[in-house]
GROMACS .gro file of N, CA and C in nm:
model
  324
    1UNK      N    1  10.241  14.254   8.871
    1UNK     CA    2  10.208  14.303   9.003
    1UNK      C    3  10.334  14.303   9.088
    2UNK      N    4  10.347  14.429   9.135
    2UNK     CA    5  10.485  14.422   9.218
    2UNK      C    6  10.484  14.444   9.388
    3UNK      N    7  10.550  14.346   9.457
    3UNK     CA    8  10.481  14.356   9.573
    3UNK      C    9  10.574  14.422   9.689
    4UNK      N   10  10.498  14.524   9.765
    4UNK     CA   11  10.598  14.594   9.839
    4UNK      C   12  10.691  14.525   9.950
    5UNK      N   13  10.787  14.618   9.976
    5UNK     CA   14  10.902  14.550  10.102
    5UNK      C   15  10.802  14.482  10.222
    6UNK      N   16  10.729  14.547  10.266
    6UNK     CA   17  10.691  14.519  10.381
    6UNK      C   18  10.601  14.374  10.361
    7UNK      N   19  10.537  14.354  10.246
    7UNK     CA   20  10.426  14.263  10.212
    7UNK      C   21  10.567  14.113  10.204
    8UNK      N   22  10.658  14.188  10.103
    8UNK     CA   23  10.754  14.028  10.124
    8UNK      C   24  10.811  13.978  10.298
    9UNK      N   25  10.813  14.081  10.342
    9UNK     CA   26  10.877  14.054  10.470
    9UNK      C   27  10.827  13.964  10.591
   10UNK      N   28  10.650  14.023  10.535
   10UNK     CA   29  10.561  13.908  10.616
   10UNK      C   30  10.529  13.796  10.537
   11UNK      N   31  10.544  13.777  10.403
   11UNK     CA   32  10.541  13.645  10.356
   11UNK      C   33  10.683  13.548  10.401
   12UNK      N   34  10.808  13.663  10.430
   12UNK     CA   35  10.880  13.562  10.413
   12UNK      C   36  10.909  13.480  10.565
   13UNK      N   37  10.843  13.571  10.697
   13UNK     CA   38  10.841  13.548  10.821
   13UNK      C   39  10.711  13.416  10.834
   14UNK      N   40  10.594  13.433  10.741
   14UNK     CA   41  10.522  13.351  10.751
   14UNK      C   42  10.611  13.224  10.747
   15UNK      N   43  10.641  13.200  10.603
   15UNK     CA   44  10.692  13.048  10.557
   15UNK      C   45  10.805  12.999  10.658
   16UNK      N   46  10.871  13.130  10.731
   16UNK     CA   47  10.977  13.088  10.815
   16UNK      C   48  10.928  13.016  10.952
   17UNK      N   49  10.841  13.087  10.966
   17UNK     CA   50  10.740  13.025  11.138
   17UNK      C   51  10.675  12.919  11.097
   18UNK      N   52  10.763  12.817  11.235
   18UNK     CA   53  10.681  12.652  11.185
   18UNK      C   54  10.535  12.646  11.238
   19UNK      N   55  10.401  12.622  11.136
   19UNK     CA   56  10.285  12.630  11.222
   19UNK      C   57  10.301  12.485  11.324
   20UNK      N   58  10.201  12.494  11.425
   20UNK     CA   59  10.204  12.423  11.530
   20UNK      C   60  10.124  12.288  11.473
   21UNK      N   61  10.156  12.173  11.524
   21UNK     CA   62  10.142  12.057  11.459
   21UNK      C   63  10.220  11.997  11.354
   22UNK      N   64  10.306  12.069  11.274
   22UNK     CA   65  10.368  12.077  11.145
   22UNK      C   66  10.512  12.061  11.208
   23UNK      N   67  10.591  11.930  11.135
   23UNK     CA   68  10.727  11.905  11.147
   23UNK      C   69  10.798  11.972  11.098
   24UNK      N   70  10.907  12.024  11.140
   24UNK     CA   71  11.016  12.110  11.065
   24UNK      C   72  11.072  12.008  10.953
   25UNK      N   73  11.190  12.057  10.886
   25UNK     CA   74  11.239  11.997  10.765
   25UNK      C   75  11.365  11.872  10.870
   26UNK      N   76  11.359  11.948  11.015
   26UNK     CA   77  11.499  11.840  11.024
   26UNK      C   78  11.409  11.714  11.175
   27UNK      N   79  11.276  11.724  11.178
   27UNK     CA   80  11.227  11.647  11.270
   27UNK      C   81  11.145  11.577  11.197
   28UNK      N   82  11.171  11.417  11.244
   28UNK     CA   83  11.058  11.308  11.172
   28UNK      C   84  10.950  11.268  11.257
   29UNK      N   85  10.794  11.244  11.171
   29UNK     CA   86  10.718  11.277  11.144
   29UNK      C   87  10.707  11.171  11.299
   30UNK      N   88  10.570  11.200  11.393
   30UNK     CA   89  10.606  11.120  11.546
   30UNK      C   90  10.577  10.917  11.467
   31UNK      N   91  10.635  10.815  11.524
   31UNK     CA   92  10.615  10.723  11.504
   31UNK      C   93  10.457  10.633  11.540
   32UNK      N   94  10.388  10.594  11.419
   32UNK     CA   95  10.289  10.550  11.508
   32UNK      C   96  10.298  10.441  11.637
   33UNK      N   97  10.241  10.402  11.733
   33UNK     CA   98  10.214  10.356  11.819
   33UNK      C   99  10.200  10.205  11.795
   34UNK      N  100  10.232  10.087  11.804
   34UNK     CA  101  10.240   9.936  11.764
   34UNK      C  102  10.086   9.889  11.817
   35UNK      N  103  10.000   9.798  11.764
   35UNK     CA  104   9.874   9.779  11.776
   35UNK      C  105   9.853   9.686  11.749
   36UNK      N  106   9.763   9.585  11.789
   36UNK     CA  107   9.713   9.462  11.754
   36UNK      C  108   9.750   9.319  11.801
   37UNK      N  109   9.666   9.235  11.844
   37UNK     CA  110   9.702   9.125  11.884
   37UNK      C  111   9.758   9.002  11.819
   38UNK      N  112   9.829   8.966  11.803
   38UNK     CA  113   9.916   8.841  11.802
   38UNK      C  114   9.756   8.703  11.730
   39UNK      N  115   9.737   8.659  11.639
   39UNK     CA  116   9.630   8.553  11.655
   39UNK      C  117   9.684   8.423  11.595
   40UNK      N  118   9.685   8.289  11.634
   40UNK     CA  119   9.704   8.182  11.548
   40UNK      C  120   9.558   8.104  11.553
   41UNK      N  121   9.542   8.097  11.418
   41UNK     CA  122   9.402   8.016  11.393
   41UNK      C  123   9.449   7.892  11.316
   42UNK      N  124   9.379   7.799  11.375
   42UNK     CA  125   9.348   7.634  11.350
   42UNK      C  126   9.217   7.589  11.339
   43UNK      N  127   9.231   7.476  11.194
   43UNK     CA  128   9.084   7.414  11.225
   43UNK      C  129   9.116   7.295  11.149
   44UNK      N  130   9.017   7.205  11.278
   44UNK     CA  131   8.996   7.087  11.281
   44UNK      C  132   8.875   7.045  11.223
   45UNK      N  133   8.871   6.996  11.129
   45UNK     CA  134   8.718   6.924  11.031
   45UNK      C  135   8.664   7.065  11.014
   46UNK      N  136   8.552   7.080  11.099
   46UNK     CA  137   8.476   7.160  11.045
   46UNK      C  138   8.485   7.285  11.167
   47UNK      N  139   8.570   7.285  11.306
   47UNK     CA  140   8.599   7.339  11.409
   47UNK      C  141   8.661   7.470  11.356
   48UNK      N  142   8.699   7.579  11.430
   48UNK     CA  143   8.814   7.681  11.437
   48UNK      C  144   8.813   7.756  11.556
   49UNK      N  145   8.904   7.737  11.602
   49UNK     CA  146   8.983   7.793  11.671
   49UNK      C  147   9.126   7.895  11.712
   50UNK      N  148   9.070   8.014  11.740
   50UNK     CA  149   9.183   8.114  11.725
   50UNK      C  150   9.231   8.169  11.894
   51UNK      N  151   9.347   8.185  11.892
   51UNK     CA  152   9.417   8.228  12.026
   51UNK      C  153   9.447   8.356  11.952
   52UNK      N  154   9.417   8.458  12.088
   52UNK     CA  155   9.476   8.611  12.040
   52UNK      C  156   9.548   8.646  12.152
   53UNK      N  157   9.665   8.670  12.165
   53UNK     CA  158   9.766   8.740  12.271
   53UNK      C  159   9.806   8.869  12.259
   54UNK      N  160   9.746   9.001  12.327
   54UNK     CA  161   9.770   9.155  12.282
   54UNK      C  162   9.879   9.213  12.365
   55UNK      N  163   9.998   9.211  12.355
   55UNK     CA  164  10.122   9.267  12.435
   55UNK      C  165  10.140   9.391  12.435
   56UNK      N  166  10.020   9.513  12.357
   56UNK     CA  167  10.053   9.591  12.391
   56UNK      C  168   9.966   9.652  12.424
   57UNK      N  169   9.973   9.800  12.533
   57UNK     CA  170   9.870   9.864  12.648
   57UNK      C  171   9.754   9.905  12.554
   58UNK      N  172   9.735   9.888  12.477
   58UNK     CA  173   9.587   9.958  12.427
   58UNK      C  174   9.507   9.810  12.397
   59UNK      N  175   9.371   9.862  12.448
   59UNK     CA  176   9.262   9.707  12.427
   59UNK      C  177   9.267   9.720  12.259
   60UNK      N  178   9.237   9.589  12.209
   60UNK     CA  179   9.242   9.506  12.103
   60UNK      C  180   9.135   9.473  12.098
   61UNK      N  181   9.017   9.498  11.980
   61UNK     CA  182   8.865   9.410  11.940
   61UNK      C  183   8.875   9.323  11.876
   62UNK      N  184   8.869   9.208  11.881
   62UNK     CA  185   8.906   9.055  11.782
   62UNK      C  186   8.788   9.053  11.739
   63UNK      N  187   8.779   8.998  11.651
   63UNK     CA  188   8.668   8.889  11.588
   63UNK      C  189   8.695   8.798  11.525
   64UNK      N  190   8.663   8.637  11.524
   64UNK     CA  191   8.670   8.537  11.433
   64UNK      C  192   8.540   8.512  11.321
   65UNK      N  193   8.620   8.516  11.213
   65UNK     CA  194   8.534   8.530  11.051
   65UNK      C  195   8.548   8.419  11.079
   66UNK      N  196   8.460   8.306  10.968
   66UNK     CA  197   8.500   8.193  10.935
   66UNK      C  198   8.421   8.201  10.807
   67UNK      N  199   8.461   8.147  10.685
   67UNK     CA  200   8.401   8.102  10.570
   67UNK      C  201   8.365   7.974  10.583
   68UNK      N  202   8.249   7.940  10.528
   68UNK     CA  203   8.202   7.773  10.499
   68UNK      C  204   8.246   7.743  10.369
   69UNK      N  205   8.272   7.617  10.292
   69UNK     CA  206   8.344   7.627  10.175
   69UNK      C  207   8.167   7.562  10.106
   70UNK      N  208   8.083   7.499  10.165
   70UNK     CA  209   7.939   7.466  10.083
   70UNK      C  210   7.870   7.590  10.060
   71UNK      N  211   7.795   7.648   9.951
   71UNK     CA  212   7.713   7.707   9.914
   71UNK      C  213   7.589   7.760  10.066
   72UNK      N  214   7.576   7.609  10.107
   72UNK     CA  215   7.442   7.620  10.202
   72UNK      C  216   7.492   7.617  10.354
   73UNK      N  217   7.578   7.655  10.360
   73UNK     CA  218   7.623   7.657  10.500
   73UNK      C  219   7.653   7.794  10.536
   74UNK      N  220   7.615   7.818  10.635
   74UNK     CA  221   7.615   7.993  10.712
   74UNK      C  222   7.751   8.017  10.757
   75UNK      N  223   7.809   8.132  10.703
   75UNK     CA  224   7.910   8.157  10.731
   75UNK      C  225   7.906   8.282  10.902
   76UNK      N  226   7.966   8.223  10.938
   76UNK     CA  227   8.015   8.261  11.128
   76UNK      C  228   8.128   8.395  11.088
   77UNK      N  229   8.044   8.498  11.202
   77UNK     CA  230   8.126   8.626  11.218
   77UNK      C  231   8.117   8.597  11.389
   78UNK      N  232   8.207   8.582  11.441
   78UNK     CA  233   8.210   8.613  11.611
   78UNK      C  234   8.139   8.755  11.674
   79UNK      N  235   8.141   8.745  11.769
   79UNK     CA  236   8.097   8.858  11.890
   79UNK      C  237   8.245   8.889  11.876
   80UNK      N  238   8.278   9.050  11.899
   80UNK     CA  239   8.367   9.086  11.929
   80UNK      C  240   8.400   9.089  12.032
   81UNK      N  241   8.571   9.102  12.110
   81UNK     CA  242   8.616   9.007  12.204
   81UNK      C  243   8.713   9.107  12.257
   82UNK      N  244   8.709   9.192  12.342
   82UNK     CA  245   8.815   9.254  12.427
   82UNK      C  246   8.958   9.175  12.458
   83UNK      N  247   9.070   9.207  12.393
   83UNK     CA  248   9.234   9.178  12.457
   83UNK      C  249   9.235   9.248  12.493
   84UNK      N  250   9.245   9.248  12.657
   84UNK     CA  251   9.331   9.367  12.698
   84UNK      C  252   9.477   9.357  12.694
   85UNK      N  253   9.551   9.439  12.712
   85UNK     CA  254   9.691   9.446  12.748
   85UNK      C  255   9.743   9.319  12.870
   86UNK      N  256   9.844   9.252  12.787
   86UNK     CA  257   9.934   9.113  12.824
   86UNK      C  258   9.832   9.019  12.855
   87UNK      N  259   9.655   9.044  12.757
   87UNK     CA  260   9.583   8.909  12.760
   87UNK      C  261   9.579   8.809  12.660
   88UNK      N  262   9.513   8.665  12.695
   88UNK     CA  263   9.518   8.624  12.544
   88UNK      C  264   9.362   8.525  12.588
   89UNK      N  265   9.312   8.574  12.453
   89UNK     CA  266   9.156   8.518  12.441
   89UNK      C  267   9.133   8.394  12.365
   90UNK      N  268   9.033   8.302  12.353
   90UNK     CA  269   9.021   8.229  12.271
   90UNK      C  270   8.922   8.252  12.213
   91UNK      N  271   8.909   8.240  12.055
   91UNK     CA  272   8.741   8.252  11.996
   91UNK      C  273   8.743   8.156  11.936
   92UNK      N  274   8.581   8.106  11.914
   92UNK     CA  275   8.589   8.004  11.849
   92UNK      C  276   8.448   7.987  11.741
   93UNK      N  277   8.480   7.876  11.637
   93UNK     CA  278   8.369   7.896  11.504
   93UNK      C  279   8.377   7.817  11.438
   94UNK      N  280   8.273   7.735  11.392
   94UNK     CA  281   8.217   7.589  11.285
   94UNK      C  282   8.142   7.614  11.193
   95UNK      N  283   8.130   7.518  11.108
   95UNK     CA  284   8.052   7.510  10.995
   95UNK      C  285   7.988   7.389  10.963
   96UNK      N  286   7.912   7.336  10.921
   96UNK     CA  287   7.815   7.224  10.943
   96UNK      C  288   7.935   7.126  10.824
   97UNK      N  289   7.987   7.181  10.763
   97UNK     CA  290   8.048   7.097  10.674
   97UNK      C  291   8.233   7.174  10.659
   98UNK      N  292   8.327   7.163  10.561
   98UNK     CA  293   8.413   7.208  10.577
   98UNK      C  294   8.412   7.353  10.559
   99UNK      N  295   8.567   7.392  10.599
   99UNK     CA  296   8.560   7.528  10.656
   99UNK      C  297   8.678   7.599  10.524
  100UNK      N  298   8.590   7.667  10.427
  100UNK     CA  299   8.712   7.686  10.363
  100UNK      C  300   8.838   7.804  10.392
  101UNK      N  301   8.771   7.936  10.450
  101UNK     CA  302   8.885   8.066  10.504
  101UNK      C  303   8.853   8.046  10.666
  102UNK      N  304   8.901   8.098  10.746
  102UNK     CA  305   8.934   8.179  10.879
  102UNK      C  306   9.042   8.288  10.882
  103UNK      N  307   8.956   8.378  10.928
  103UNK     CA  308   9.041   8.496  10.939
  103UNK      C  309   9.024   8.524  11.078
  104UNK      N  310   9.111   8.666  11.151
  104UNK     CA  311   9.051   8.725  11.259
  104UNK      C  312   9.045   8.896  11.236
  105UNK      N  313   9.003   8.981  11.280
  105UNK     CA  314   8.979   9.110  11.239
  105UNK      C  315   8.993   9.165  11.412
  106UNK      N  316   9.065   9.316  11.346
  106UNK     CA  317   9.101   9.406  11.464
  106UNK      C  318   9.036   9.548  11.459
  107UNK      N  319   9.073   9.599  11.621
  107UNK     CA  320   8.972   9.705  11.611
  107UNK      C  321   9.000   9.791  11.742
  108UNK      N  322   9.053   9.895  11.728
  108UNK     CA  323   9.089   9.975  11.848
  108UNK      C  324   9.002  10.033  11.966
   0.00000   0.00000   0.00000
């Protein structure tokens, strides 16, 4: 199949025109945006306790997980917890016996 002058000319103007949204070959791709709060979690016996500090302008959804390390003990998911920008929250979570994980989880 042989394709006429005019048909290459608009293929080759296509590939040349950058579509909109689409980075050229010599611009990098935009940087994402930095997210998420800062958390240090501690626990005492069967206690936990997490501090979350969010330094940057977009709100932050925390939650404190906690694992129980006994079979029969209920494992604790927190209420989720608004950081706003330059706040810092405390959450907190027990287990009737020891505590084997704590985590915290984020959420835009």
């Amino acid at each position: 199949m042989r394709l006429s002058g005019a048909v290459l000319a608009a293929l080759a103007l296509l590939v040349a025109v950058p579509q909109p949204g689409a980075a050229s070959l010599g611009e990098a791709a935009p940087k994402p945006r930095p997210f998420g709060a800062a958390c240090r979690t501690g626990v005492v016996g069967s206690a936990v306790v997490a501090y979350c500090h969010n330094p940057y302008p977009e709100t932050d959804r925390v939650r404190l997980h906690v694992e129980c390390d006994r079979w029969w003990d209920i494992d604790v998911d927190s209420a989720p917890v608004e950081a706003g920008p330059a706040q810092t929250v405390r959450l907190t979570g027990r287990c009737w016996e020891e505590v084997r994980s704590a985590w915290v989880s984020h959420q835009k």
